[in-house]
PDB file of C-alpha atoms in Angstrom:
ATOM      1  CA  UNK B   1     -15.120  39.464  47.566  1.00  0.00           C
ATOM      2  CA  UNK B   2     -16.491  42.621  49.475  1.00  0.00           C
ATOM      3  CA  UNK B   3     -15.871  46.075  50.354  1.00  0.00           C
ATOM      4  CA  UNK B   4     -16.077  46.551  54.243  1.00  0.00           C
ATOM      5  CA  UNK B   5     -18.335  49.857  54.519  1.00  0.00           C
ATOM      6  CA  UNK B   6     -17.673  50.867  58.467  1.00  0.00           C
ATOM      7  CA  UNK B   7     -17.500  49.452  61.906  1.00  0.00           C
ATOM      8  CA  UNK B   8     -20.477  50.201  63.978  1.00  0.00           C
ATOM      9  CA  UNK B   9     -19.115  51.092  67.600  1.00  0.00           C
ATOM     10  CA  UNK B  10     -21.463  50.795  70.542  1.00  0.00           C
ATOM     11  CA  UNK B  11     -19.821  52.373  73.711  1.00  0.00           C
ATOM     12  CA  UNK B  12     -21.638  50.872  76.252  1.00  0.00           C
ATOM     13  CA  UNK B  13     -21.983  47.555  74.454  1.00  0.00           C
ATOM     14  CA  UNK B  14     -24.053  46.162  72.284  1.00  0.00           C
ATOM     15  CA  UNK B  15     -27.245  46.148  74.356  1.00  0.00           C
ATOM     16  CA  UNK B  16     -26.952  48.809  76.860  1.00  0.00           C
ATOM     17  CA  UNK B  17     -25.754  51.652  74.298  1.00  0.00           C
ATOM     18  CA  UNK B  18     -28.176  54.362  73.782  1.00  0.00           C
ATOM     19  CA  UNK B  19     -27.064  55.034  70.600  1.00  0.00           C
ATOM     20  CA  UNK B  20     -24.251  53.668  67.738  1.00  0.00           C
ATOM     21  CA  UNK B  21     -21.356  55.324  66.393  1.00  0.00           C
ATOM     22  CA  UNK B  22     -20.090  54.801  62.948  1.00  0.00           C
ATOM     23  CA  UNK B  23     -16.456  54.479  62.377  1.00  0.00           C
ATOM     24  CA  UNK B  24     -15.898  54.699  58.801  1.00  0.00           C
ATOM     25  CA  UNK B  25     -11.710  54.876  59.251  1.00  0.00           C
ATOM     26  CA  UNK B  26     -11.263  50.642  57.293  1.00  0.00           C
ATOM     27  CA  UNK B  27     -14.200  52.067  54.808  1.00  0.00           C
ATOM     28  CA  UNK B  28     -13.202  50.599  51.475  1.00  0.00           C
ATOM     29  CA  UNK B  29     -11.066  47.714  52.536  1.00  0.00           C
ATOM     30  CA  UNK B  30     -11.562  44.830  50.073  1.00  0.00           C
ATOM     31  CA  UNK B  31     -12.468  41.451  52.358  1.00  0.00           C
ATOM     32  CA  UNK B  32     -12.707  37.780  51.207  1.00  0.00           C
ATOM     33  CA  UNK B  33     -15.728  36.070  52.343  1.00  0.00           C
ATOM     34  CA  UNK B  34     -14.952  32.005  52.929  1.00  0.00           C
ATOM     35  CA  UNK B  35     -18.662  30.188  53.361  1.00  0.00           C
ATOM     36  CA  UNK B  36     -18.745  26.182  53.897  1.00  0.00           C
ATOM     37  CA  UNK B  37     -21.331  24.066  52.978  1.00  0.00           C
ATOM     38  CA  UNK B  38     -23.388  23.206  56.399  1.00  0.00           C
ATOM     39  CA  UNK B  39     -21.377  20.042  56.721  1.00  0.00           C
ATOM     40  CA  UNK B  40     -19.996  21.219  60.587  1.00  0.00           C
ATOM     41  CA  UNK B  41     -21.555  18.476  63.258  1.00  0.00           C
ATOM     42  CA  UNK B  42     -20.314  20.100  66.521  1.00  0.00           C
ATOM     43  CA  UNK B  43     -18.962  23.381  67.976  1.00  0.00           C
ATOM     44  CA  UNK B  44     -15.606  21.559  68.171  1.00  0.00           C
ATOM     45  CA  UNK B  45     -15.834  20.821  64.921  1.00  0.00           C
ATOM     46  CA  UNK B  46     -16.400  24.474  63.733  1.00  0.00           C
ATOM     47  CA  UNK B  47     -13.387  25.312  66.352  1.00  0.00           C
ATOM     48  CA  UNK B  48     -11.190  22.628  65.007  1.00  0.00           C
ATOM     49  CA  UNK B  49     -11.751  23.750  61.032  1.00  0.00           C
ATOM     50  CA  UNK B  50     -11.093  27.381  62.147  1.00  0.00           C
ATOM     51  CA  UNK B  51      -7.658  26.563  63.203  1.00  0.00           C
ATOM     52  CA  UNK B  52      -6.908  24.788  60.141  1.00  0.00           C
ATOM     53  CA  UNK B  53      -8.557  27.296  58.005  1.00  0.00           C
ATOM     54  CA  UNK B  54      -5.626  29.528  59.612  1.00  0.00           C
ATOM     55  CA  UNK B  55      -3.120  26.995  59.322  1.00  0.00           C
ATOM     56  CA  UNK B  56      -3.558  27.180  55.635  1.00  0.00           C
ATOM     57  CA  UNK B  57      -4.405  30.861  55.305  1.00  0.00           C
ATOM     58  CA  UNK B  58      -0.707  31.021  56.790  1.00  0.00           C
ATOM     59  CA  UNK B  59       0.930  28.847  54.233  1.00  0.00           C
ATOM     60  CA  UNK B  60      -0.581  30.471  51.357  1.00  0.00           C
ATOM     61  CA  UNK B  61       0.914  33.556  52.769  1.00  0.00           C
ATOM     62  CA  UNK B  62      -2.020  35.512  52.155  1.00  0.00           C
ATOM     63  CA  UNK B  63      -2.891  36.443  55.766  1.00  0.00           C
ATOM     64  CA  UNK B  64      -0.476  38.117  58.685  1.00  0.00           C
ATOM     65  CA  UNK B  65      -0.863  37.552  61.881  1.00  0.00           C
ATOM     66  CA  UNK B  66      -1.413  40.498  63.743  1.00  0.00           C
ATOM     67  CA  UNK B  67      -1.684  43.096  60.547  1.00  0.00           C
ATOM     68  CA  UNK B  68      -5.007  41.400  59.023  1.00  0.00           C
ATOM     69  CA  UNK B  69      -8.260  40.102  60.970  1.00  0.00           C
ATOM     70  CA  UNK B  70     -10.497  36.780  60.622  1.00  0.00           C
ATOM     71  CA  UNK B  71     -13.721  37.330  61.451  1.00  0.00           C
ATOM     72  CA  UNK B  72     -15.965  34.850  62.241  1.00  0.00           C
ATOM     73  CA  UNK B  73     -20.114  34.857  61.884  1.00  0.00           C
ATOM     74  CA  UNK B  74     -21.611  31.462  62.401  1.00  0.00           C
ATOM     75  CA  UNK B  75     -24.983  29.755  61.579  1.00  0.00           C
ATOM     76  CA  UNK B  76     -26.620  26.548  63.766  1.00  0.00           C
ATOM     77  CA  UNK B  77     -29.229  24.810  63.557  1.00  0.00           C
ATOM     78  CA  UNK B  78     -31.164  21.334  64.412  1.00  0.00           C
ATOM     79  CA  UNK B  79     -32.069  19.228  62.126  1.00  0.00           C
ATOM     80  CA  UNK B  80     -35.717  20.356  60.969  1.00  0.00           C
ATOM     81  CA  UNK B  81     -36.159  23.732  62.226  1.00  0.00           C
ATOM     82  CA  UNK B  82     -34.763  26.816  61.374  1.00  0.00           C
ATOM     83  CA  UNK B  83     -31.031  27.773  61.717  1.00  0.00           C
ATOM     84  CA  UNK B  84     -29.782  30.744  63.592  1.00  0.00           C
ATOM     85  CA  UNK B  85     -26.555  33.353  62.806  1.00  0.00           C
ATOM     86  CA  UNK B  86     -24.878  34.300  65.323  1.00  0.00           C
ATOM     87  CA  UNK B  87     -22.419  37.274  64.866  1.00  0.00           C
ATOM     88  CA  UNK B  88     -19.976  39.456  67.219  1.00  0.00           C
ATOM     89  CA  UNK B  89     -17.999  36.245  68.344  1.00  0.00           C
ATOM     90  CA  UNK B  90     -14.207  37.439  68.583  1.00  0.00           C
ATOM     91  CA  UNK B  91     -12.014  34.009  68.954  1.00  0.00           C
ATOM     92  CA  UNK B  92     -11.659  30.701  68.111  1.00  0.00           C
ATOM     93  CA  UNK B  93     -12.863  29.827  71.522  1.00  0.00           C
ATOM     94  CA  UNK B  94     -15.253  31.864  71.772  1.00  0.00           C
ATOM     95  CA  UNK B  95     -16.717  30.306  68.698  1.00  0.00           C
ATOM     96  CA  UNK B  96     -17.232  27.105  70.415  1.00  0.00           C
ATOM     97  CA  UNK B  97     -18.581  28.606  73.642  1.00  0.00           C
ATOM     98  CA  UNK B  98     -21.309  30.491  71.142  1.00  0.00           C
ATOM     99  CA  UNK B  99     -22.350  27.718  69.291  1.00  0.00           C
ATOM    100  CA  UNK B 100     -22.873  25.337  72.419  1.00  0.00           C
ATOM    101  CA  UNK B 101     -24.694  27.696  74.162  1.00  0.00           C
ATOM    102  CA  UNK B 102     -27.088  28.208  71.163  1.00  0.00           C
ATOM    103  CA  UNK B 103     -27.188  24.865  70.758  1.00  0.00           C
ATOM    104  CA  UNK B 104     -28.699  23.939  74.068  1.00  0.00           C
ATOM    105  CA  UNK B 105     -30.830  26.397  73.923  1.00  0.00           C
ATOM    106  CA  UNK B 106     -32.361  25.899  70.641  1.00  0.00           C
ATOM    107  CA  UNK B 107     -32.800  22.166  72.207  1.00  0.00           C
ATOM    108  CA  UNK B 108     -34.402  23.889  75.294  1.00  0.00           C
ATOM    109  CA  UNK B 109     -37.102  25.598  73.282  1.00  0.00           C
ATOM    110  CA  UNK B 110     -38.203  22.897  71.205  1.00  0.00           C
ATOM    111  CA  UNK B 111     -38.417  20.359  74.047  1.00  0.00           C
ATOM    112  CA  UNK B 112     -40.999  23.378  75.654  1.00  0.00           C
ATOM    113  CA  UNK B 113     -42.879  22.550  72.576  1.00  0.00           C
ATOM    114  CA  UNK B 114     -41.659  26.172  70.709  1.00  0.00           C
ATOM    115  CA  UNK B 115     -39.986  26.348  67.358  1.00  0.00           C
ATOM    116  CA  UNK B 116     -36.460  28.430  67.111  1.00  0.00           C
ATOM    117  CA  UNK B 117     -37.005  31.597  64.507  1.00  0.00           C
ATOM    118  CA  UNK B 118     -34.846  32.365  61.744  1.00  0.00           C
ATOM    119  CA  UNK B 119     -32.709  35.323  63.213  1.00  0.00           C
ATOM    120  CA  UNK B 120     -29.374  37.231  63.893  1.00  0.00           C
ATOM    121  CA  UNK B 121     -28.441  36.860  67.570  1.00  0.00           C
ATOM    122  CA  UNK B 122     -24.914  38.615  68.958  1.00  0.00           C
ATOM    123  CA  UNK B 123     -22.311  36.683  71.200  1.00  0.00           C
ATOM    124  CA  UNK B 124     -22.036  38.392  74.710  1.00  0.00           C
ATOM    125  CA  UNK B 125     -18.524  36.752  75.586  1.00  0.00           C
ATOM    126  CA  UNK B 126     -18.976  38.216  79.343  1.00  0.00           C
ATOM    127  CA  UNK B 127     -21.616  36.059  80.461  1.00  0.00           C
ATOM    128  CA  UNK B 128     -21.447  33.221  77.510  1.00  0.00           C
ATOM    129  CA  UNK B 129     -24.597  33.915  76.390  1.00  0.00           C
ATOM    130  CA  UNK B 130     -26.828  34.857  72.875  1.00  0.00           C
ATOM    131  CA  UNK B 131     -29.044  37.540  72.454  1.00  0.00           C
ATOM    132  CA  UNK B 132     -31.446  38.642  69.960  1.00  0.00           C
ATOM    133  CA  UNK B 133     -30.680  41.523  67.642  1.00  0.00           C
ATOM    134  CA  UNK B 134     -32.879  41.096  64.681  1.00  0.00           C
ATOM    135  CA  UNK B 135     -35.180  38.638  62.468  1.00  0.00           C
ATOM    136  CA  UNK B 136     -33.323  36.840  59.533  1.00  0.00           C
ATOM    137  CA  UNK B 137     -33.974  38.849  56.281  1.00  0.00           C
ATOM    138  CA  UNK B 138     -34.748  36.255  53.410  1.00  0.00           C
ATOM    139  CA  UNK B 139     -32.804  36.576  49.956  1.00  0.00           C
ATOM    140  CA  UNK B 140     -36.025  38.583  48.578  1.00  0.00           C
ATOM    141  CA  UNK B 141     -35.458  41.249  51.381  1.00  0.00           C
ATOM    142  CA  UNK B 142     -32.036  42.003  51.299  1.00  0.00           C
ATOM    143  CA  UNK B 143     -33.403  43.180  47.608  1.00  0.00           C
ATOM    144  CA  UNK B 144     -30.302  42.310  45.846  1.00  0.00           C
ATOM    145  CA  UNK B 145     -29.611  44.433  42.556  1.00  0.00           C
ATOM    146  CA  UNK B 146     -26.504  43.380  40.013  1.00  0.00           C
ATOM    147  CA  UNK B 147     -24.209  45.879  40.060  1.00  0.00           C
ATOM    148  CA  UNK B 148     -23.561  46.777  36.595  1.00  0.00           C
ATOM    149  CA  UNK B 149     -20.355  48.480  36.686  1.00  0.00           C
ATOM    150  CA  UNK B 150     -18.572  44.876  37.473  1.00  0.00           C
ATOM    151  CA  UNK B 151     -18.027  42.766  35.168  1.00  0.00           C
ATOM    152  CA  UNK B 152     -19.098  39.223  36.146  1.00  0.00           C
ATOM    153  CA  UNK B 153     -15.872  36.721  36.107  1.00  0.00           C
ATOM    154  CA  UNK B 154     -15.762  33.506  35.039  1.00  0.00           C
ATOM    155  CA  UNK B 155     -12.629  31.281  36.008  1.00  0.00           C
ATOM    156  CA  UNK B 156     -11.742  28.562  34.015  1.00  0.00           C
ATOM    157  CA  UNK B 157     -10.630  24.789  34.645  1.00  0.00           C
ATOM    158  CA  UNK B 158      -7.025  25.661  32.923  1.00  0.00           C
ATOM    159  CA  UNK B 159      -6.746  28.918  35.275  1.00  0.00           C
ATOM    160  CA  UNK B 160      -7.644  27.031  38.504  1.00  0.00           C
ATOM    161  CA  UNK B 161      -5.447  23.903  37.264  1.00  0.00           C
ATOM    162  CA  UNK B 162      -2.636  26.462  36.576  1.00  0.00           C
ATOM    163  CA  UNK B 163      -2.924  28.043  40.001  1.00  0.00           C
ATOM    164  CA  UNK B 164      -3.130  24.760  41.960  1.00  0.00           C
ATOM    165  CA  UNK B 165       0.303  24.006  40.489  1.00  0.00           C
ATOM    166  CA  UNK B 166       1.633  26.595  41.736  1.00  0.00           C
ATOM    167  CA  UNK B 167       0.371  26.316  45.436  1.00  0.00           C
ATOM    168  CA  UNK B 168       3.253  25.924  47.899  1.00  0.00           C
ATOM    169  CA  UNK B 169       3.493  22.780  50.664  1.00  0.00           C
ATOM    170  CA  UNK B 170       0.607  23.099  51.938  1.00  0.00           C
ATOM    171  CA  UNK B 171       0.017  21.105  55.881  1.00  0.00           C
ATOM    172  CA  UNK B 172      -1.764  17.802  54.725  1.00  0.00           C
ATOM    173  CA  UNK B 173       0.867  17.453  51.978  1.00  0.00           C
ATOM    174  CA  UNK B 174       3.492  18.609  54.917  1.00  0.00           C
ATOM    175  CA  UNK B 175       2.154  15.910  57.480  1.00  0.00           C
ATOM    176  CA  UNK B 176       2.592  13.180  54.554  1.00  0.00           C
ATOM    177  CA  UNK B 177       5.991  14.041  53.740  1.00  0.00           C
ATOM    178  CA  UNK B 178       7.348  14.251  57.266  1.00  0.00           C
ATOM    179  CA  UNK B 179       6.084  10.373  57.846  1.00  0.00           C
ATOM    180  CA  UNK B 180       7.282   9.238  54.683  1.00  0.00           C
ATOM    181  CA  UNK B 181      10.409  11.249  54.017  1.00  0.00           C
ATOM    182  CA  UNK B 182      11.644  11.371  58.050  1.00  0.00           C
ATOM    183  CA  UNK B 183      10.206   8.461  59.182  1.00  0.00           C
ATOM    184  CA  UNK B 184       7.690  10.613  62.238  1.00  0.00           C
ATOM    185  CA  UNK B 185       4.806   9.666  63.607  1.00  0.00           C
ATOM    186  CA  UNK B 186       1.483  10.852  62.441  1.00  0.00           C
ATOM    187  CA  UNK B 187       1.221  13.212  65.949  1.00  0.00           C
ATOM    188  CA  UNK B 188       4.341  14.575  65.687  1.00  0.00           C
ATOM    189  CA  UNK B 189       3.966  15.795  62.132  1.00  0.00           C
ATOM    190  CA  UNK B 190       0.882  17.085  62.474  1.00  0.00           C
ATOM    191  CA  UNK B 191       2.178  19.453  65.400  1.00  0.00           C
ATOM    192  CA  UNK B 192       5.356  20.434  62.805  1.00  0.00           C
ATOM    193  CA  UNK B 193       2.810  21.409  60.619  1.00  0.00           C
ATOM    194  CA  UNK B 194       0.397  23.261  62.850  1.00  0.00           C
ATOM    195  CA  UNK B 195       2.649  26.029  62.709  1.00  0.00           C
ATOM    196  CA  UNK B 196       4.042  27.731  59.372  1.00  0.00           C
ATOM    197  CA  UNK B 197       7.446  28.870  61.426  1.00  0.00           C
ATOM    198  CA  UNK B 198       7.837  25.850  63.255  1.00  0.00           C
ATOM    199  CA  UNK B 199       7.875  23.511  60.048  1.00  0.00           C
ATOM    200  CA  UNK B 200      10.240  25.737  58.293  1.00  0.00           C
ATOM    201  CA  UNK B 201      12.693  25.505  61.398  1.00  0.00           C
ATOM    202  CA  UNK B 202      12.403  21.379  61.224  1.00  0.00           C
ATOM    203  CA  UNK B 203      13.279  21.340  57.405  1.00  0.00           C
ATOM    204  CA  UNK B 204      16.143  23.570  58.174  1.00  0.00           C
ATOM    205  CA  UNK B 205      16.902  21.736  61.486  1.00  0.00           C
ATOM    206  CA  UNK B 206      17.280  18.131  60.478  1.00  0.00           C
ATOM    207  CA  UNK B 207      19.894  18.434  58.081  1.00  0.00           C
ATOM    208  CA  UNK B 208      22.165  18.319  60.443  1.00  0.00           C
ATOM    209  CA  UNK B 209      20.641  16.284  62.955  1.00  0.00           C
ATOM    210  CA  UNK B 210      18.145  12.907  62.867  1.00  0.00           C
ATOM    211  CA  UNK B 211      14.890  14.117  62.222  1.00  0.00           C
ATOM    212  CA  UNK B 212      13.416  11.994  64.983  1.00  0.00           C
ATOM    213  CA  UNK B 213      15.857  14.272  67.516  1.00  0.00           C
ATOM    214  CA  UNK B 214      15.055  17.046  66.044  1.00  0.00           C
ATOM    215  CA  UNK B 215      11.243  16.742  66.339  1.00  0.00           C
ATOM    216  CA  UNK B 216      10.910  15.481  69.562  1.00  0.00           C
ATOM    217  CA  UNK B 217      12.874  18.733  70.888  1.00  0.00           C
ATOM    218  CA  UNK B 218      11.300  21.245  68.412  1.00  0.00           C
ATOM    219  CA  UNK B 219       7.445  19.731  69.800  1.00  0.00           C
ATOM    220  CA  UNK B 220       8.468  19.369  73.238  1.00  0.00           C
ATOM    221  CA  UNK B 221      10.672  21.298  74.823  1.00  0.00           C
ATOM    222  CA  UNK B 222      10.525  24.475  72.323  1.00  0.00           C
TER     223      UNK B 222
END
């Protein structure tokens, strides 16, 4: 959990602004941060669990579309040399695009014989290309200090066991049910359940009529 401090606006973009403006108007708006372990094999992997990250985000009614933002910062690397962040990538897409470009050219430098640097590069979605904006600070220089007017919080096995119970359908469990319950193939359940609004509509839908008619209109022609 974090506190977002200010947006730093740069007029002319990122690299050709002579200066930075600070917009502190979504100062104090509490964020979640969601890290994975650095178990992603491909940019359309990363793409691919982004979409399902929103998927469930969506069904644990805890995001709105259109009212809150996902943000995405990334980190690549190849195997035995250092691994790069790259930030200011707005998209799913875009994510992909990023993280192939980087990756090629991470490849590029070490097959001159160079070693890629630990450091923060930005997106530039108008010509699909990284830049440099800074080197990586280690742990020991972002000088981290507790903060001691919070409380540290420790959650229990019974408190995460008791929340877990009370998750809603979530899409895995979704896809499962629609093959056993309504007899669908894997494909067309998983499409259902790609979409929150959709999947509602089937349940409601095939009550009245065979599920298989019902899903082949509600993935096709709808």
């Amino acid at each position: 959990m974090e506190e977002d401090p200010a947006a730093l606006v740069h007029e002319q973009g990122m690299h050709e602004s002579n200066y930075c403006l600070i917009d502190y108007n979504r100062s104090g708006i509490p964020l979640a941060e969601i890290v994975t372990e650095p178990d992603l094999e491909s940019p359309g992997e990363a793409r691919e669990f982004l979409d399902l990250l929103l998927n469930l985000l969506n069904y644990l009614e805890v995001f709105v579309q259109g009212k809150n933002s996902l943000k995405v910062d990334t980190n690549i690397s190849i195997k035995g040399f250092e691994r790069v962040e790259v930030k200011n990538i707005t998209g799913f897409k875009a994510v992909e695009t990023a993280l192939k470009f980087e990756a090629e050219r991470q490849k590029k430098l070490i097959a001159e014989g160079k070693k890629p640097i630990r450091e923060t590069r930005a997106f530039d979605e108008s010509i699909g290309k990284t830049r440099s904006l800074r080197i990586k600070e280690t742990e020991e220089d972002y000088g981290y200090i507790f903060e001691p007017d919070l409380s540290r919080i420790e959650v229990s096995e019974a408190q995460i066991s008791e929340l877990r119970q009370a998750l809603p359908e979530l899409p895995e469990e979704k896809i499962k049910r629609l093959v056993k319950e309504k007899g669908l193939s894997e494909y067309d359940a998983r499409v259902l359940a790609s979409d929150l609004e959709l999947g509602k509509l089937f349940d409601e839908v095939c009550k009245k009529i065979p599920a298989e008619i019902c899903a082949k209109f509600l993935t096709r022609e709808l």
